[in-house]
Short mmCIF file of N, CA and C in Angstrom, two decimals:
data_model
loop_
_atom_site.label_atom_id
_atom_site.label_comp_id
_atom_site.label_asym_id
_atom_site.label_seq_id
_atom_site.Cartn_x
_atom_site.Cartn_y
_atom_site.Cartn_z
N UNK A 16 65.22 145.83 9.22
CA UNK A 16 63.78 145.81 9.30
C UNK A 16 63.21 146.98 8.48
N UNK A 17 62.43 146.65 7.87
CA UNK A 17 61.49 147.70 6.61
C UNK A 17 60.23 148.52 7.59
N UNK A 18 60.41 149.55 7.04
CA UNK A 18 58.99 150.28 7.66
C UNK A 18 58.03 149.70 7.90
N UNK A 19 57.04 149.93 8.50
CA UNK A 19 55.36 149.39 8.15
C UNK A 19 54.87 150.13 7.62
N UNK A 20 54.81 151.30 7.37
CA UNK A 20 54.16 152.45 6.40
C UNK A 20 55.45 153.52 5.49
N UNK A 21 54.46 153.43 4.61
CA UNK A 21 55.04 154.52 3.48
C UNK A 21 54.11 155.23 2.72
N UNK A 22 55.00 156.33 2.27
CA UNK A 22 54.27 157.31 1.50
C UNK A 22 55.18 157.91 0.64
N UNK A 23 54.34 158.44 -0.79
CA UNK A 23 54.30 159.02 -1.64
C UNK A 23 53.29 160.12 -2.05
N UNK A 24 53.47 160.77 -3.04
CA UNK A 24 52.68 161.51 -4.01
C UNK A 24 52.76 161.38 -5.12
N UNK A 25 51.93 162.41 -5.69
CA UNK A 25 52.12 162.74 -7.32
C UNK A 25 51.26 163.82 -7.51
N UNK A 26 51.35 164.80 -8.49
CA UNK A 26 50.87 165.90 -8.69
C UNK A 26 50.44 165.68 -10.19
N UNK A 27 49.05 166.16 -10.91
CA UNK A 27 48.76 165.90 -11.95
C UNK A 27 49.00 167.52 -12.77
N UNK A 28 49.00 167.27 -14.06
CA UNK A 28 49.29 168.63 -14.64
C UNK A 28 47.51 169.04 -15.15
N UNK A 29 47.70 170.33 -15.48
CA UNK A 29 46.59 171.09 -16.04
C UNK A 29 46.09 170.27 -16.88
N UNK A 30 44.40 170.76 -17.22
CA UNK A 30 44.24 170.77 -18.63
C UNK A 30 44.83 172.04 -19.23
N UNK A 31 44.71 171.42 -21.03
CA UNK A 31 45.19 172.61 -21.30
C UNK A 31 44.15 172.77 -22.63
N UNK A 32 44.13 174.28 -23.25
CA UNK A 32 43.50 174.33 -24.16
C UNK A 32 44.18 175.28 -25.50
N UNK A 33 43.75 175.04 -26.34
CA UNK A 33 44.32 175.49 -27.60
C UNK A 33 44.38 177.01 -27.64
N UNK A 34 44.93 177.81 -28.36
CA UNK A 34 44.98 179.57 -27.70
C UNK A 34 45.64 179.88 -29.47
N UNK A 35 45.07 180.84 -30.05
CA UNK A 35 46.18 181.68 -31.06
C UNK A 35 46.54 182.85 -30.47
N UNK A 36 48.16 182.70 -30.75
CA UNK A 36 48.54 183.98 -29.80
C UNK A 36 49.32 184.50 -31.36
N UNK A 37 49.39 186.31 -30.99
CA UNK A 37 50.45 186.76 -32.15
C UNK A 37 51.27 186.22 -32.06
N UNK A 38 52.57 186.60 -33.32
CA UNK A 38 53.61 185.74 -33.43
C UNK A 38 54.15 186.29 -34.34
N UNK A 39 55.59 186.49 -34.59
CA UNK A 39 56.24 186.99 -35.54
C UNK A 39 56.73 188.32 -35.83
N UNK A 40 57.15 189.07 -36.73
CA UNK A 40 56.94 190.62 -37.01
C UNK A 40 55.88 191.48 -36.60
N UNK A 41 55.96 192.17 -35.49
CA UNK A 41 54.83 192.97 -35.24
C UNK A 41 53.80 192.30 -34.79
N UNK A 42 54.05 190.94 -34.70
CA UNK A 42 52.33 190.16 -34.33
C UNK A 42 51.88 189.81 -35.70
N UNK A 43 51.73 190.38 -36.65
CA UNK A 43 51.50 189.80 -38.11
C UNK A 43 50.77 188.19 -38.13
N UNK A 44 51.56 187.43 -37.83
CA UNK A 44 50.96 186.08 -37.99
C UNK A 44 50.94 185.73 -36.65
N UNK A 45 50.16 184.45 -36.40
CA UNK A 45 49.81 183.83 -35.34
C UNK A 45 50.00 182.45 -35.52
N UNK A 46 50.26 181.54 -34.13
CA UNK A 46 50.31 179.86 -33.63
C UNK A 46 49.33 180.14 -32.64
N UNK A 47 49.09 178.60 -32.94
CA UNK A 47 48.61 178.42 -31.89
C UNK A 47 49.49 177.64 -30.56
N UNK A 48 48.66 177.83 -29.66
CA UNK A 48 50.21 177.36 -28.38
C UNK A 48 49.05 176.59 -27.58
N UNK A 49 49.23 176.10 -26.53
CA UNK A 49 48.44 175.00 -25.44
C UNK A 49 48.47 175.73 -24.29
N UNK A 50 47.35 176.46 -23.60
CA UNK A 50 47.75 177.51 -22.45
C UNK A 50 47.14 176.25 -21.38
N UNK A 51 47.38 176.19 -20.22
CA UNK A 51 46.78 175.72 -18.93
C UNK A 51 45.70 176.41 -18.52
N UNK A 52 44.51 175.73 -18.28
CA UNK A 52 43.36 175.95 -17.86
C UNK A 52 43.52 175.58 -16.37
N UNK A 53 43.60 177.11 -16.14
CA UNK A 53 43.75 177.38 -14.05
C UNK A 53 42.45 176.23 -13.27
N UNK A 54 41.68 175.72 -13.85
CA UNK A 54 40.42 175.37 -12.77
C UNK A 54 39.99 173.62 -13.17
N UNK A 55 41.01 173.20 -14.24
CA UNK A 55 40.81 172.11 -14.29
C UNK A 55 42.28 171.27 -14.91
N UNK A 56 42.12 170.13 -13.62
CA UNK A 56 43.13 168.86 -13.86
C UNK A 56 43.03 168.14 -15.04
N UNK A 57 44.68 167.61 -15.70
CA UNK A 57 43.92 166.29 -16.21
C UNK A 57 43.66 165.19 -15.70
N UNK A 58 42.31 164.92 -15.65
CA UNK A 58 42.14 163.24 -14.78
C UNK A 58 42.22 162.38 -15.43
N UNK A 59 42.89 161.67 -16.73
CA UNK A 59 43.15 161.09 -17.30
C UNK A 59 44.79 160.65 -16.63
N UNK A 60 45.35 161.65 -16.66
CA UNK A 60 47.08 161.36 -15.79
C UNK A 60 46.83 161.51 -14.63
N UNK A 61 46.02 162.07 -13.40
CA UNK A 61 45.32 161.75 -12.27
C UNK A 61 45.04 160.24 -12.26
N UNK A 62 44.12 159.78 -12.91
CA UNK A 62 43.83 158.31 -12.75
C UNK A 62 45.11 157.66 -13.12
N UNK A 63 45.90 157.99 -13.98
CA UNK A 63 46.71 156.89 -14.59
C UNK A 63 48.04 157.24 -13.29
N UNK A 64 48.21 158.67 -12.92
CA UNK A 64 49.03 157.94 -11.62
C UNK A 64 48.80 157.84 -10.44
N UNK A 65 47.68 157.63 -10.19
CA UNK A 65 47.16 157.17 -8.64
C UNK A 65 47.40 155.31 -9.09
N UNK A 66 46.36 154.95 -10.23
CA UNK A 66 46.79 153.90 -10.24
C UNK A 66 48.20 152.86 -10.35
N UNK A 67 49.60 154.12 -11.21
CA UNK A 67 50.84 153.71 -11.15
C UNK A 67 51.01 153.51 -9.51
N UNK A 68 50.91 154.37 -8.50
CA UNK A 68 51.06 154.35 -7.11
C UNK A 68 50.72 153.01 -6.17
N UNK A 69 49.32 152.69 -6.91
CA UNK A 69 48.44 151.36 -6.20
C UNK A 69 49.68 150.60 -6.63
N UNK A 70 50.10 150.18 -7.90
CA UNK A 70 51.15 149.11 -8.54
C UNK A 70 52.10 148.98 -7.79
N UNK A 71 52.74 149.94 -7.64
CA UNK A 71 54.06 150.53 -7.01
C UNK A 71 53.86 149.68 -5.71
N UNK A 72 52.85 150.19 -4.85
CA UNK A 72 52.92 149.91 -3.36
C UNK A 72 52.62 147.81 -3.25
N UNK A 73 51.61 147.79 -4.84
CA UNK A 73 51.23 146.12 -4.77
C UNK A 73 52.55 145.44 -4.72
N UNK A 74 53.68 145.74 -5.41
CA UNK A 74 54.52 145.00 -6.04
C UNK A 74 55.47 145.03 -4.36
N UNK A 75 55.37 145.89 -4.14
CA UNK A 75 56.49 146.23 -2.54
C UNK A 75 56.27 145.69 -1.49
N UNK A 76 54.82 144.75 -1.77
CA UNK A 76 54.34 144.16 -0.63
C UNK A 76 53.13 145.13 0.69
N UNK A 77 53.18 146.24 0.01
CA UNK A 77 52.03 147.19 0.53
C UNK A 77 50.83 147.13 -0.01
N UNK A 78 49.92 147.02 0.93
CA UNK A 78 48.34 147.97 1.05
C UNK A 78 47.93 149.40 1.04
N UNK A 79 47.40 150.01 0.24
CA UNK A 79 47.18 151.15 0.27
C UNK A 79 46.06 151.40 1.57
N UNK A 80 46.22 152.22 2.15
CA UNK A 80 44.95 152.56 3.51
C UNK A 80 44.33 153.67 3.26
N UNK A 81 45.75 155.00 2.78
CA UNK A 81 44.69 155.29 2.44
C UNK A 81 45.29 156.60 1.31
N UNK A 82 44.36 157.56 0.51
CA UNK A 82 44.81 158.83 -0.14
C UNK A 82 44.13 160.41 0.15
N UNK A 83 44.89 160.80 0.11
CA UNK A 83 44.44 162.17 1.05
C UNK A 83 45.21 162.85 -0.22
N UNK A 84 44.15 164.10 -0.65
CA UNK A 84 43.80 164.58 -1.60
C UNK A 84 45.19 166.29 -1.56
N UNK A 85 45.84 166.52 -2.90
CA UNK A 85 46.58 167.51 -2.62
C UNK A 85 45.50 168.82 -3.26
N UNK A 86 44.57 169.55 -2.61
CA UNK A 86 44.01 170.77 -3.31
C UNK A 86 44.88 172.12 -3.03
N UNK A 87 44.58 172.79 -4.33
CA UNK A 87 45.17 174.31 -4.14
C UNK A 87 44.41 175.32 -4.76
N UNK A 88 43.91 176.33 -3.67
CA UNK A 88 43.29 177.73 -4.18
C UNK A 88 43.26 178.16 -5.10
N UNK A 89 42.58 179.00 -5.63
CA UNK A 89 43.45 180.09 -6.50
C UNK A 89 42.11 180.71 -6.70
N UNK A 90 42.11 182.47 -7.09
CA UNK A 90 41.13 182.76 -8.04
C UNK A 90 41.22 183.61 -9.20
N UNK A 91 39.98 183.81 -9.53
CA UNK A 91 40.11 184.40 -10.93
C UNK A 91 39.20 186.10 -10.94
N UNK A 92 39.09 186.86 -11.29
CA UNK A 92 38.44 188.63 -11.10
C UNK A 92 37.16 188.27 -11.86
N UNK A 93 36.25 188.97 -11.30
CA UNK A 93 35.19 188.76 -12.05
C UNK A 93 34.60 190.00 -12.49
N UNK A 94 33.67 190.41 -14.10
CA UNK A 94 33.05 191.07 -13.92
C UNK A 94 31.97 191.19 -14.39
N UNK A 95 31.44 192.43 -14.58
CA UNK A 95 29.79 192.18 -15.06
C UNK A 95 29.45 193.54 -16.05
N UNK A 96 29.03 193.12 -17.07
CA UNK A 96 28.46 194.01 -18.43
C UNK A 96 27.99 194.68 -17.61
N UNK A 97 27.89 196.33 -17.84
CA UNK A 97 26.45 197.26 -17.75
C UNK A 97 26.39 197.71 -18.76
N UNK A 98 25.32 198.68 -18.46
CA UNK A 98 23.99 198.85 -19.81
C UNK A 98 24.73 199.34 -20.82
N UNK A 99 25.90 200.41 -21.04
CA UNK A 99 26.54 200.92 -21.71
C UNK A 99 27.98 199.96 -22.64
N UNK A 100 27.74 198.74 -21.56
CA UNK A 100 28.43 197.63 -22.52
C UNK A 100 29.92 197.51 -22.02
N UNK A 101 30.22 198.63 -20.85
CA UNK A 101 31.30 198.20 -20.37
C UNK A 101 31.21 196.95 -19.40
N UNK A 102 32.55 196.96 -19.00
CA UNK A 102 32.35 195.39 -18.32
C UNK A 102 32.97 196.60 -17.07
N UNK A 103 32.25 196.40 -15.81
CA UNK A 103 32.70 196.93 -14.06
C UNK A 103 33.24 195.48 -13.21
N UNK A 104 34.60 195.87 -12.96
CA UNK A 104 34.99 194.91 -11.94
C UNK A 104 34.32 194.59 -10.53
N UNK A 105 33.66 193.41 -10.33
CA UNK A 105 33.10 193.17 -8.56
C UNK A 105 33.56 192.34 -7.67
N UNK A 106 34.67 191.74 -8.61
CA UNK A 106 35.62 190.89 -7.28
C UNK A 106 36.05 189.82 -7.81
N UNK A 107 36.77 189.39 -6.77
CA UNK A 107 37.31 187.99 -6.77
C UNK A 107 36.13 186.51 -6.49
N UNK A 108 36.72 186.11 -7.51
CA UNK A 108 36.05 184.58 -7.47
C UNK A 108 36.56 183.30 -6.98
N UNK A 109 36.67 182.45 -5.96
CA UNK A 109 37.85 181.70 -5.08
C UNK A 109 36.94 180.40 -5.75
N UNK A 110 38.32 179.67 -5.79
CA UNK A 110 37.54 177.74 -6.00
C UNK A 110 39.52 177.32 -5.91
N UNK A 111 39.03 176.08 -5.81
CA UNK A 111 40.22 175.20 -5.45
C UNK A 111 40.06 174.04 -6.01
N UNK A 112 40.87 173.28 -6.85
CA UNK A 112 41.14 172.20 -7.14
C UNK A 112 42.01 171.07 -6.97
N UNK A 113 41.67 169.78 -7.04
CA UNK A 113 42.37 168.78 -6.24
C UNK A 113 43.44 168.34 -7.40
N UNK A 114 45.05 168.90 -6.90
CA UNK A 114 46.18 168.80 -8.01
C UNK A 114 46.47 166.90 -8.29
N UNK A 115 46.06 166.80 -6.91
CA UNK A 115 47.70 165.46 -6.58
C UNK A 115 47.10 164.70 -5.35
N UNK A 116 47.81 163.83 -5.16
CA UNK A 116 47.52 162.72 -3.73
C UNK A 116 48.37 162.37 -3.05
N UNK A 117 48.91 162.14 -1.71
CA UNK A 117 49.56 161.59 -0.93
C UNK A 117 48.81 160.24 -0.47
N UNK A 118 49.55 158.98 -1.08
CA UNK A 118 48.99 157.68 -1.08
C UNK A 118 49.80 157.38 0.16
N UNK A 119 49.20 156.54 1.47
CA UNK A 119 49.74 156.20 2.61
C UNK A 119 49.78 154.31 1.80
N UNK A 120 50.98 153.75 2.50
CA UNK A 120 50.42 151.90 2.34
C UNK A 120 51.06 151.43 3.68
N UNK A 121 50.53 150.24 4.06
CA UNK A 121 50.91 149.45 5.02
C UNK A 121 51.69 148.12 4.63
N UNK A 122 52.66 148.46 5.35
CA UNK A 122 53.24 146.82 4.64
C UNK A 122 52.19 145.38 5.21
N UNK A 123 52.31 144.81 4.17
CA UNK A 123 51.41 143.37 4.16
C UNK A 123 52.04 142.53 5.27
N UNK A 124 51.06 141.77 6.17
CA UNK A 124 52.10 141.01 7.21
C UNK A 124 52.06 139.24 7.08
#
């Protein structure tokens, strides 16, 4: 006898954005490299595997009921110019973004 419910996940990766970092002798020349942007997903592979998941569970004879969202913290320091043009540290900045999903399905009866 097969379950009546199952579950999975999936975790989506960063965006990422273009960066020239030194490189070489002394730093001399530079690449560019693809750094991860801490505060945003890609929802392009978000959508494309929530929807692999829906497939997955259609083909197995499951209903999806339901998806419950994977978020994770994080923050970043913040600061602020004064008049003299330095920048003074005033804290931490908190936000959280939604990585991934835990898809529940019901088997079809």
């Amino acid at each position: 006898m097969s379950d009546k419910f199952e579950t999975t996940w999936f975790y989506a990766p960063l965006e990422t954005r273009s960066e020239s970092r030194p490189s070489g002798f002394l730093g001399l020349s530079s690449k560019n490299v693809k750094v991860p942007e801490g505060k945003f997903v890609n929802l392009d592979e978000f959508a494309e595997q929530l929807a692999n998941m829906y497939n997955a569970f259609d083909d197995k004879g499951y209903d999806v009921i339901n998806v419950i969202p994977i978020s994770m913290g994080s923050s970043e320091s913040c600061f602020s110019k004064l008049s003299n043009g330095q920048n003074n540290y005033v804290g931490e900045t908190g936000f959280s973004i939604t990585r991934g999903a835990v898809v529940v399905g019901k088997k079809r009866e």
